[in-house]
Tab-separated table of C-alpha atoms in Angstrom:
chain	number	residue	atom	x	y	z
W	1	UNK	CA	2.677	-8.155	-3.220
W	2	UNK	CA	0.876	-9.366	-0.039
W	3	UNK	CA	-1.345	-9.147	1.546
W	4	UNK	CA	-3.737	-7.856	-1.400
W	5	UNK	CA	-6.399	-6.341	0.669
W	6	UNK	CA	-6.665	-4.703	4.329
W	7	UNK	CA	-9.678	-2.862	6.310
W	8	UNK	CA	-10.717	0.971	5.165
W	9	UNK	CA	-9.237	1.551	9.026
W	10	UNK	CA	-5.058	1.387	7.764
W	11	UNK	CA	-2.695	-0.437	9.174
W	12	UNK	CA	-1.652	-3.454	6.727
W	13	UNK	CA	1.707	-4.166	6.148
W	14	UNK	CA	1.904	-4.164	2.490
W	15	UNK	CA	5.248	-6.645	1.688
W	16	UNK	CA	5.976	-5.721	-2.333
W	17	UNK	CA	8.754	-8.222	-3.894
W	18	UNK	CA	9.869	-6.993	-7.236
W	19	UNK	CA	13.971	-6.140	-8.462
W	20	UNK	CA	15.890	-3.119	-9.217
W	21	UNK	CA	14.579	-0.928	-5.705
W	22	UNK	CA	16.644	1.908	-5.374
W	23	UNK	CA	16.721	3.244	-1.028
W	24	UNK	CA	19.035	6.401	-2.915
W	25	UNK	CA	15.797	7.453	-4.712
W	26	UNK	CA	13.132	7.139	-2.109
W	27	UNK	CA	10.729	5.453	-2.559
W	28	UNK	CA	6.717	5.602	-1.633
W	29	UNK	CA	3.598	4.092	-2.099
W	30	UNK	CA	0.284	5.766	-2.880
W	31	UNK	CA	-2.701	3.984	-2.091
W	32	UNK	CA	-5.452	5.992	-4.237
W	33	UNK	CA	-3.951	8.703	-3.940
W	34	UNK	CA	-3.148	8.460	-0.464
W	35	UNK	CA	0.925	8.709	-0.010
W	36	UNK	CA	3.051	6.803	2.439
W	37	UNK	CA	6.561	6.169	3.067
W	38	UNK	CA	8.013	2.962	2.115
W	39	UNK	CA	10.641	1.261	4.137
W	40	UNK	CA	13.505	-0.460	2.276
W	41	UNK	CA	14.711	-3.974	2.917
W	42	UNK	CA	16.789	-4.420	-0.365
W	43	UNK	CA	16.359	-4.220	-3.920
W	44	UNK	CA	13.831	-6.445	-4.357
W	45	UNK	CA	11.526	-6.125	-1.016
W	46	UNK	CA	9.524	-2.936	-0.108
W	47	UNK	CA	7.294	-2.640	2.675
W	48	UNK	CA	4.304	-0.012	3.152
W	49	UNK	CA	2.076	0.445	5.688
W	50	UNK	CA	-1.984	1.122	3.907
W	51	UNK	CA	-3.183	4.759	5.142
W	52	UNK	CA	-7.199	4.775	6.013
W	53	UNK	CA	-9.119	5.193	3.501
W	54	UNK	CA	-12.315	6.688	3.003
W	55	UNK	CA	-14.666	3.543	1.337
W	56	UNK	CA	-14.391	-0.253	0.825
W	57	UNK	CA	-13.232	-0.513	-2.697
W	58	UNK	CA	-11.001	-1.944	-5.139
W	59	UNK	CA	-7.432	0.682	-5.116
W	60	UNK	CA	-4.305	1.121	-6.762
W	61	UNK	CA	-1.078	0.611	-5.165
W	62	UNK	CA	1.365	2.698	-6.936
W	63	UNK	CA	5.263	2.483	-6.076
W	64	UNK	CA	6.670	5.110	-7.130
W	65	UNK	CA	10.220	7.492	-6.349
W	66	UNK	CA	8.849	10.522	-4.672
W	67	UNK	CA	11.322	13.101	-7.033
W	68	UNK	CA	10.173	10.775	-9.891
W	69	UNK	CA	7.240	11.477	-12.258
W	70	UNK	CA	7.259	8.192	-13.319
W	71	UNK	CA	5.958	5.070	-11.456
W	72	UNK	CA	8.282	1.720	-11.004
W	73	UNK	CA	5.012	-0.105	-10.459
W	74	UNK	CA	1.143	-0.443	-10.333
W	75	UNK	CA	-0.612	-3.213	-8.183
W	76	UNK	CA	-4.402	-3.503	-7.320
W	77	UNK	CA	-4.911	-3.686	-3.225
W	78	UNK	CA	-8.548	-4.089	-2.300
W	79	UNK	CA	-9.912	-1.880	0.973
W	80	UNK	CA	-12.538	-3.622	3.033
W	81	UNK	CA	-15.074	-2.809	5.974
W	82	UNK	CA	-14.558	-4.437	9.145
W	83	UNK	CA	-17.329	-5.982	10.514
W	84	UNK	CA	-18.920	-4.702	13.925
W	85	UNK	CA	-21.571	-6.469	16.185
W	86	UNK	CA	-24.241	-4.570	17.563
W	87	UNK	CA	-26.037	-7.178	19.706
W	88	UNK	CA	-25.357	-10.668	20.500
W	89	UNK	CA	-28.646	-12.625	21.471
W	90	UNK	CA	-28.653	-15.736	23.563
């Protein structure tokens, strides 16, 4: 999987290699709980995109077939602030 951590704002393009993806079953990711599509580029390469979420904080990234109880995969991804500037002094 890469990358392995994104901002709390969303938006990463999660790239997860692994063998035996099945488009037919659809699958999805859920980032702590928070679901997204995944898009299908063959059986071994998904790609999500990470929702917001609501903290900077260590996550897992769950693939998973959405009629499926049962998970094809568990991953750590890592949510981060991004850093803002209030003032800039000469």
């Amino acid at each position: 999987m890469t990358p392995l951590r994104g901002p709390t704002t969303g938006g990463t393009v999660v790239n997860i290699f692994g063998t035996k993806f099945n488009h037919a079953r659809d699958p999805i990711c859920i980032f702590g709980g928070y679901t997204v599509d995944a898009k299908f580029f063959g059986p071994s390469h998904l790609q999500c995109v990470s929702p917001p979420f609501p903290r900077a904080q260590e996550t897992t990234l769950t693939i998973k077939y959405r009629k499926d109880r049962f998970h094809a995969g568990v991953k750590v991804f890592t949510y981060f602030e991004i850093p803002t500037i209030d003032t800039i002094d000469p």
